[in-house]
Short mmCIF file of N, CA and C in Angstrom, two decimals:
data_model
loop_
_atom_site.label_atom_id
_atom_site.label_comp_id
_atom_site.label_asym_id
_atom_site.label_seq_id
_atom_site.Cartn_x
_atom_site.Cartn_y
_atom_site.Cartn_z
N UNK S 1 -50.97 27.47 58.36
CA UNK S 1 -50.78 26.56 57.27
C UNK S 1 -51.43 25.22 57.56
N UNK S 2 -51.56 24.39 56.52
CA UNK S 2 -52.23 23.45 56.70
C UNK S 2 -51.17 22.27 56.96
N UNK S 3 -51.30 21.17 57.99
CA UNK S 3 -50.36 20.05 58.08
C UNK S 3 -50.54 18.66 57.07
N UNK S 4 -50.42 18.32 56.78
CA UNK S 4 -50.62 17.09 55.52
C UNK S 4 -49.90 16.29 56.49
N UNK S 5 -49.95 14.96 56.48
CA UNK S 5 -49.56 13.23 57.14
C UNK S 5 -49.40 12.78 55.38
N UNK S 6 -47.99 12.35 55.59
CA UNK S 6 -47.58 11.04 54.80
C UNK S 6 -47.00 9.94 55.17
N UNK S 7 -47.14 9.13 54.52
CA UNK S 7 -46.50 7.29 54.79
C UNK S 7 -45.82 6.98 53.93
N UNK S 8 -44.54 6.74 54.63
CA UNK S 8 -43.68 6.11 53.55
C UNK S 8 -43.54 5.35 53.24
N UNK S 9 -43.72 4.20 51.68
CA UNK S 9 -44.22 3.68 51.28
C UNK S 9 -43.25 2.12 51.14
N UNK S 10 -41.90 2.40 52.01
CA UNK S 10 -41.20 2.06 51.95
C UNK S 10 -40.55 1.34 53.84
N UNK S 11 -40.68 2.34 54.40
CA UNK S 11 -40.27 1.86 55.90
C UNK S 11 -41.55 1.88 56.62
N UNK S 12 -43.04 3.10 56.48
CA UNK S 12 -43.71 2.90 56.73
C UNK S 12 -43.71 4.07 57.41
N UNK S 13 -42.76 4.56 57.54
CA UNK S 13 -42.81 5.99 58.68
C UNK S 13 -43.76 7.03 58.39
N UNK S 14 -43.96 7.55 58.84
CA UNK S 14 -44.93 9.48 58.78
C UNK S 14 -43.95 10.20 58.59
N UNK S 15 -44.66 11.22 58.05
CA UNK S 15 -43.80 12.34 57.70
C UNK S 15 -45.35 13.59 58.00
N UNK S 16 -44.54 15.04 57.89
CA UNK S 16 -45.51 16.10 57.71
C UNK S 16 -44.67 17.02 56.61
N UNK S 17 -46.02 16.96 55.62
CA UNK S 17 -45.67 18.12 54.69
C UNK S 17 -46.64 19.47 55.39
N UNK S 18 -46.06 20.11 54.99
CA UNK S 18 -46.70 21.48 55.49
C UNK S 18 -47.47 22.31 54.77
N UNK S 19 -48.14 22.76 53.89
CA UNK S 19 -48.21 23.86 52.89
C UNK S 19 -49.22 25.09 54.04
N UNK S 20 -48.71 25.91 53.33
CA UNK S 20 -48.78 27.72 53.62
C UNK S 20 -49.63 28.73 52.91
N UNK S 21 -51.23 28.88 52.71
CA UNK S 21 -51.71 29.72 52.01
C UNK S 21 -50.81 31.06 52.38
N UNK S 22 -50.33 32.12 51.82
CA UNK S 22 -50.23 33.50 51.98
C UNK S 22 -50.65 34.10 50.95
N UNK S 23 -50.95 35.29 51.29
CA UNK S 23 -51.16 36.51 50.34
C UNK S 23 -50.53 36.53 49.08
N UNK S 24 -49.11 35.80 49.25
CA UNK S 24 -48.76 35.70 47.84
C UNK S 24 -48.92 34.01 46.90
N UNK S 25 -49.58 33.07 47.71
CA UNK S 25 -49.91 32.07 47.13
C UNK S 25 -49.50 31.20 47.97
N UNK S 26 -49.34 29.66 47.40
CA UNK S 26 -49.70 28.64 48.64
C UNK S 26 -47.83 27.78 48.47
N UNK S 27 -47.31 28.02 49.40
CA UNK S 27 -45.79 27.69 49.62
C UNK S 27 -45.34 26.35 50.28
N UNK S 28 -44.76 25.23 49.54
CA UNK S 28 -44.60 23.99 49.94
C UNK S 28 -43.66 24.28 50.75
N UNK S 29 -44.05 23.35 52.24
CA UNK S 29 -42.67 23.41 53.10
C UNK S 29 -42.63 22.21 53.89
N UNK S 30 -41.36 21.71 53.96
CA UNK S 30 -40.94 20.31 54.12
C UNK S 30 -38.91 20.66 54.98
N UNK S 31 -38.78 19.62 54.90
CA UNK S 31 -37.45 19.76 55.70
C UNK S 31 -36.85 18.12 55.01
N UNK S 32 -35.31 18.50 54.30
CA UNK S 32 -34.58 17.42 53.90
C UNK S 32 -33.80 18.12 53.27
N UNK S 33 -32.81 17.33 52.62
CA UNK S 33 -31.87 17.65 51.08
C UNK S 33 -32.40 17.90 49.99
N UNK S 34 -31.84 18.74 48.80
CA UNK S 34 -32.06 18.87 48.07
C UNK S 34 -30.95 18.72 47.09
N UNK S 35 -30.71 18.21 45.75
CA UNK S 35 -30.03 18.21 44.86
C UNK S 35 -30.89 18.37 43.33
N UNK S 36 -29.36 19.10 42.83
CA UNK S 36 -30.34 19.38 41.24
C UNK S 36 -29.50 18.44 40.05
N UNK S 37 -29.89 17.46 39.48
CA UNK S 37 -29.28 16.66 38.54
C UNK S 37 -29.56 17.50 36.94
N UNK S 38 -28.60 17.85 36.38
CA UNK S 38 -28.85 17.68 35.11
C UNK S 38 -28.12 17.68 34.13
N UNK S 39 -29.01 17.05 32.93
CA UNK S 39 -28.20 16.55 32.02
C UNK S 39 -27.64 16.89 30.94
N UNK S 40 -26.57 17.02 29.97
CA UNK S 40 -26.00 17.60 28.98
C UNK S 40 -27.07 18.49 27.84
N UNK S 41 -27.99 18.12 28.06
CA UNK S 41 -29.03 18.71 26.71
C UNK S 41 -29.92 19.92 27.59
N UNK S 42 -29.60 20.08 29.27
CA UNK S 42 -30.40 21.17 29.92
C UNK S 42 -30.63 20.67 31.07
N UNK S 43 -31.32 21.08 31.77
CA UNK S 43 -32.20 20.73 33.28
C UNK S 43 -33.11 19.49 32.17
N UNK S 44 -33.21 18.33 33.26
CA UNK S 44 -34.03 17.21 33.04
C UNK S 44 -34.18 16.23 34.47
N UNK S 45 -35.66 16.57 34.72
CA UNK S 45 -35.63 15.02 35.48
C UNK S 45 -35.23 13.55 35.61
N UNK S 46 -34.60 13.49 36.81
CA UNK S 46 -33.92 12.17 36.46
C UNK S 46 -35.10 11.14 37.00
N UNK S 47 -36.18 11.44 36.94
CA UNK S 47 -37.44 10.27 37.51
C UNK S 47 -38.47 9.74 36.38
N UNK S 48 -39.11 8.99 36.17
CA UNK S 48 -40.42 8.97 35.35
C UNK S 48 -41.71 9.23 36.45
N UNK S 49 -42.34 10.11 35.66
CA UNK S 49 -43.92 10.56 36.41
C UNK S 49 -44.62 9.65 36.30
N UNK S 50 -45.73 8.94 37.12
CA UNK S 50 -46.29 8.04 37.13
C UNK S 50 -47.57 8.55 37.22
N UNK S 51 -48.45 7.89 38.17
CA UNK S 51 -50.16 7.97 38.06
C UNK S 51 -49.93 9.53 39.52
N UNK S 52 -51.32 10.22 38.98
CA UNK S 52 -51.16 11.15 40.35
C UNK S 52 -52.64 11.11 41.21
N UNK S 53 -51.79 10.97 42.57
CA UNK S 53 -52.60 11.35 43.50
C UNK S 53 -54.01 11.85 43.63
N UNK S 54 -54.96 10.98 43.59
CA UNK S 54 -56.06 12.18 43.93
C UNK S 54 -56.51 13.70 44.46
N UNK S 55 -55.36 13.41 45.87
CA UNK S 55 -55.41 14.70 46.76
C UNK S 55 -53.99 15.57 46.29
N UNK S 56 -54.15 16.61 45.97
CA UNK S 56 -53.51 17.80 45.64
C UNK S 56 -53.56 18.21 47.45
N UNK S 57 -52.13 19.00 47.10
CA UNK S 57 -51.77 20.14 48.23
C UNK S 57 -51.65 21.42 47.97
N UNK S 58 -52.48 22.49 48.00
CA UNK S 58 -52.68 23.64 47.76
C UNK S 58 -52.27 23.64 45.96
N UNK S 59 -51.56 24.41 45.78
CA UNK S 59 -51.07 24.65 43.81
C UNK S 59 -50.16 23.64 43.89
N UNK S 60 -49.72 22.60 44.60
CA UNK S 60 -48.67 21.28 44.12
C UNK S 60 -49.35 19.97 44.19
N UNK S 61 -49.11 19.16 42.87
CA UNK S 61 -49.85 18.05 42.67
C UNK S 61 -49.20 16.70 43.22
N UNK S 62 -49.44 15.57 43.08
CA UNK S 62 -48.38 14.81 43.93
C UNK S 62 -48.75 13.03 43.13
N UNK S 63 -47.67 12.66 42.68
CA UNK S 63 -47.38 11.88 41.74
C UNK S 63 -46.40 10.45 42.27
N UNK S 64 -46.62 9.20 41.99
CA UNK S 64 -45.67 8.24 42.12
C UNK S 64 -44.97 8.61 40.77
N UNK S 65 -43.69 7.97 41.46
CA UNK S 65 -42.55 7.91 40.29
C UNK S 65 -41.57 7.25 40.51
N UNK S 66 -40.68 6.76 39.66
CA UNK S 66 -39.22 5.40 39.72
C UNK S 66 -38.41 6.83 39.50
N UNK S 67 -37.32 6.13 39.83
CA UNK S 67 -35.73 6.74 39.20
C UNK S 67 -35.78 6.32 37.88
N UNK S 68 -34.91 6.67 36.93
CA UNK S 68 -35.24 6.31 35.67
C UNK S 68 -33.18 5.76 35.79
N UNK S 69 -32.84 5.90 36.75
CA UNK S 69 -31.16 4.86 37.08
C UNK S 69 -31.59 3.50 37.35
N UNK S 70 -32.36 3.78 39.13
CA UNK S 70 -32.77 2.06 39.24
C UNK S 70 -34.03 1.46 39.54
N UNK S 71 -34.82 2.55 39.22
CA UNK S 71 -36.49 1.98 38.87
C UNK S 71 -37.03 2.32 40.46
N UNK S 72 -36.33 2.96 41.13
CA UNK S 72 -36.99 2.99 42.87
C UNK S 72 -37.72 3.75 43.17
N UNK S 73 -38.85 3.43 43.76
CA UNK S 73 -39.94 3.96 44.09
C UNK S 73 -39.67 6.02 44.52
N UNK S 74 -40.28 6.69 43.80
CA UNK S 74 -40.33 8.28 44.41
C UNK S 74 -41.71 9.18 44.65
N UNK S 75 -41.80 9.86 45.17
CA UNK S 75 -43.14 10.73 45.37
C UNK S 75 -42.55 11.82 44.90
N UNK S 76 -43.41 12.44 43.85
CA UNK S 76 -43.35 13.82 42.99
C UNK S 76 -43.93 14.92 43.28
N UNK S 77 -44.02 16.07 42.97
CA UNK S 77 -44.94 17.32 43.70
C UNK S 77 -43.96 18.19 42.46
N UNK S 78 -45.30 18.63 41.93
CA UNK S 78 -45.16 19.56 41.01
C UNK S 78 -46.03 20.52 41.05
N UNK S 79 -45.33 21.93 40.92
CA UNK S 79 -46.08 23.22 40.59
C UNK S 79 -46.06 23.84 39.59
N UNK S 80 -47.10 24.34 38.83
CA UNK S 80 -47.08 25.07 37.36
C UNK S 80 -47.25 26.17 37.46
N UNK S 81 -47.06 27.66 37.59
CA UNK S 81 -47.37 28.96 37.28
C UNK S 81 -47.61 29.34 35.61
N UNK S 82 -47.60 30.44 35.90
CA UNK S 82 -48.00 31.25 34.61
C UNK S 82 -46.76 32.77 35.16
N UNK S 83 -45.69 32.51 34.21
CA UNK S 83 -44.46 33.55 34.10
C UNK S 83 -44.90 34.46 34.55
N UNK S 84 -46.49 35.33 33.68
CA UNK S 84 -46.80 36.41 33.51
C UNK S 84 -47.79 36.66 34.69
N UNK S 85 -48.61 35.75 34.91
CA UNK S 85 -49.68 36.01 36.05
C UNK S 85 -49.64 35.48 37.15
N UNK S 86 -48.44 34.54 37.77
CA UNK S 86 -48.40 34.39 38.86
C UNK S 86 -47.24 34.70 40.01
N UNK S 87 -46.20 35.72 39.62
CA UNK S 87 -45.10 35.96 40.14
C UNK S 87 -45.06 35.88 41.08
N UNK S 88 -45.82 36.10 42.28
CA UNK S 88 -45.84 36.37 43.54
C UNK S 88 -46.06 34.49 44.00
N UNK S 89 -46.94 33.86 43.45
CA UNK S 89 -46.63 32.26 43.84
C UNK S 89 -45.28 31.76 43.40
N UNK S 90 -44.81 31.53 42.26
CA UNK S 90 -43.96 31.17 41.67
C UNK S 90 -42.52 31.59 42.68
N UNK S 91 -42.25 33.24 43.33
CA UNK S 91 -41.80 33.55 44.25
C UNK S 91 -41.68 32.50 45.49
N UNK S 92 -43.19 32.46 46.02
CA UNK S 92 -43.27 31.76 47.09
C UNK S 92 -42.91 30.22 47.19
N UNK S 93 -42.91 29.49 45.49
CA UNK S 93 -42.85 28.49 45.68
C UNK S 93 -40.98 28.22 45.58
N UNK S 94 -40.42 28.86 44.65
CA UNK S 94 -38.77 29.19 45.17
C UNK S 94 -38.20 29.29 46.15
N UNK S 95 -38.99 30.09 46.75
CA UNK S 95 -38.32 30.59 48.26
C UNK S 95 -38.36 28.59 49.17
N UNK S 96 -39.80 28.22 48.77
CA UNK S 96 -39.86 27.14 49.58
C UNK S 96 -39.24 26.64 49.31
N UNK S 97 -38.87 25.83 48.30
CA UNK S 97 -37.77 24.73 47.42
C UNK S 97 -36.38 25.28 48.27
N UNK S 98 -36.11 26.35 48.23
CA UNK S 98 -34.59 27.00 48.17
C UNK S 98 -33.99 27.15 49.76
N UNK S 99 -35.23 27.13 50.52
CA UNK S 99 -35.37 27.03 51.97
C UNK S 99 -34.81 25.07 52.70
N UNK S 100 -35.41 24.43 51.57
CA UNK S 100 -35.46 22.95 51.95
C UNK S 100 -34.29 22.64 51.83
N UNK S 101 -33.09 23.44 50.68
CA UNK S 101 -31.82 22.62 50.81
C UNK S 101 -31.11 22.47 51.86
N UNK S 102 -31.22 23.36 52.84
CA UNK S 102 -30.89 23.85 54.45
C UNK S 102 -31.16 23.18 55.54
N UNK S 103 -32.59 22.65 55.42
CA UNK S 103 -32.81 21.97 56.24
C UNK S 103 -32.80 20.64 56.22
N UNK S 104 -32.90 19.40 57.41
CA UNK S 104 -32.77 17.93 57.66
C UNK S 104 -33.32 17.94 59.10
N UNK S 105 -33.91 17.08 58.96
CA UNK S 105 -34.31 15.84 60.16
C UNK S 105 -35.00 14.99 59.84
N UNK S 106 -33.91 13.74 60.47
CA UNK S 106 -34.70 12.02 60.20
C UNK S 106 -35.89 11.86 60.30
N UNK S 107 -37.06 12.61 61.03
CA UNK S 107 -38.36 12.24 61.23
C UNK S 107 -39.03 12.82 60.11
N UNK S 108 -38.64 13.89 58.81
CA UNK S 108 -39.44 14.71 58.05
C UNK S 108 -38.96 14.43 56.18
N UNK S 109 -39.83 14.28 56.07
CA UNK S 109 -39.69 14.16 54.35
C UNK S 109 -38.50 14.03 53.75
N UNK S 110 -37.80 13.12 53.40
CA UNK S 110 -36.75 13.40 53.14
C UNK S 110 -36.96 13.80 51.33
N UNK S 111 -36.16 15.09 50.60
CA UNK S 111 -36.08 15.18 49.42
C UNK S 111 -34.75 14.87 49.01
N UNK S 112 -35.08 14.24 47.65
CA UNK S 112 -33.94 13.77 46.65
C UNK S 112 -33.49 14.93 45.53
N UNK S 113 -34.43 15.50 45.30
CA UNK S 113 -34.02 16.65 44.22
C UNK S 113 -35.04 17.49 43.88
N UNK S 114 -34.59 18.67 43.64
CA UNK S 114 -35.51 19.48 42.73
C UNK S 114 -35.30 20.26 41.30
N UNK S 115 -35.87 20.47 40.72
CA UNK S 115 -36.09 21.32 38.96
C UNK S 115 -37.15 21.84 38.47
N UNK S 116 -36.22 23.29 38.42
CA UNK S 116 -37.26 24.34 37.57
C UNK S 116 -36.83 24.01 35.99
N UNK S 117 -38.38 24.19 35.27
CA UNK S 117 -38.38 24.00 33.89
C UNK S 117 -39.37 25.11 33.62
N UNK S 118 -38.82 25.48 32.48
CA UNK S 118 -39.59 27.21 31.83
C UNK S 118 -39.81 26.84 30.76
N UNK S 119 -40.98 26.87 29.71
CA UNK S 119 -41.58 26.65 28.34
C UNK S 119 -42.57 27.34 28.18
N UNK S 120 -42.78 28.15 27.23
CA UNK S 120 -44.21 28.29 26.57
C UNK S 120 -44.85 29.24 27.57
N UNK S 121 -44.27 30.59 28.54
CA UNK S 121 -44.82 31.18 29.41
C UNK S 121 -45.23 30.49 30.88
N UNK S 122 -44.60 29.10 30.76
CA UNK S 122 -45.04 28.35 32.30
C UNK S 122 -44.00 28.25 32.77
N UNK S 123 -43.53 28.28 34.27
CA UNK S 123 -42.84 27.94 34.93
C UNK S 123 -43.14 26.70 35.52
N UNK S 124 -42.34 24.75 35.74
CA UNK S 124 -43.15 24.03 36.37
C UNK S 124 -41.88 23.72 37.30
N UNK S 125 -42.07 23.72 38.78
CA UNK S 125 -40.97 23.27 39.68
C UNK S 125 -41.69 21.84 40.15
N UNK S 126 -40.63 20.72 40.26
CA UNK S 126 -40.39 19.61 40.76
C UNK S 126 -39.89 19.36 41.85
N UNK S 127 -40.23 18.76 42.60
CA UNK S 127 -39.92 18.09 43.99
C UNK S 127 -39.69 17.04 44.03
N UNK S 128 -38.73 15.95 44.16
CA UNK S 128 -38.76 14.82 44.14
C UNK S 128 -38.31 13.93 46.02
N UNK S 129 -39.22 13.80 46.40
CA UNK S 129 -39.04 12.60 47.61
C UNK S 129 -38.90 11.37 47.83
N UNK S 130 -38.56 11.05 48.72
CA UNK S 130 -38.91 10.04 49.13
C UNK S 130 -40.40 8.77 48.77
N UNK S 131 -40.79 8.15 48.43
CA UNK S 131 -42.05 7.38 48.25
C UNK S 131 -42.54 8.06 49.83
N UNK S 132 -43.70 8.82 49.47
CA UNK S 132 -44.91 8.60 49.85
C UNK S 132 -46.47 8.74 49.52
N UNK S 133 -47.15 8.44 50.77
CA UNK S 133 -48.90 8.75 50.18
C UNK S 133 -49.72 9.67 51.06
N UNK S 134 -50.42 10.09 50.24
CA UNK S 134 -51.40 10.86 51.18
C UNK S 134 -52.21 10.11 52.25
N UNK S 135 -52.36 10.80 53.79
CA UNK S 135 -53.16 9.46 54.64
C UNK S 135 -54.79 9.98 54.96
#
């Protein structure tokens, strides 16, 4: 897999995101918490998406974003499939998300939340971190 370096945009620390080409597609992997917020009308992000990243990580894109509670800085990572034609990523990218609630350590990415959203034949999963940047 490939190692990615981030800076947090906030204390300044490094972090390593990880991503994973396999056979069944390219699998975000990170180590922190995970929580799922949502709100009376369905699953909804509790962040606003901001400007994105130049550098993409394999099929996840990577976005500044606020809390939409107290405006604080977040780093986003979103993946889009296709219901019908990408099962085997969409798989891989679950498994990763679902893997991260488990894990923690102070030196690695910390995540704030994640959400799957389904429309229109797309599946798009959200990652929400900590502020960081690509180095």
């Amino acid at each position: 897999g490939e190692v990615h370096g981030v800076r947090n945009t906030a204390t300044n620390h490094s972090a390593l995101v990880v991503w994973s080409e396999t056979s069944r597609g390219t699998m975000f992997k990170s180590f922190g918490s995970i929580g799922n917020l949502f709100g009376s009308s369905g699953p909804q992000l509790n962040y606003d998406i901001g400007e994105q990243y130049t550098r993409a990580f394999g099929s996840w894109t990577h976005y500044r974003g606020t809390s939409k509670e107290d405006h604080s800085p977040v780093s986003i990572f979103k993946f889009v499939g296709s219901t019908d034609s990408d099962k085997a990523r969409i798989a891989t990218a679950r498994n990763g998300a679902k893997r991260l609630k488990t894990m923690r350590h102070p030196n690695i990415l910390h995540m704030k939340e994640t959400l799957e959203m389904e429309s229109g034949g797309e599946l798009t999963i959200y990652c929400v971190t900590e502020p960081v940047m690509p180095l």
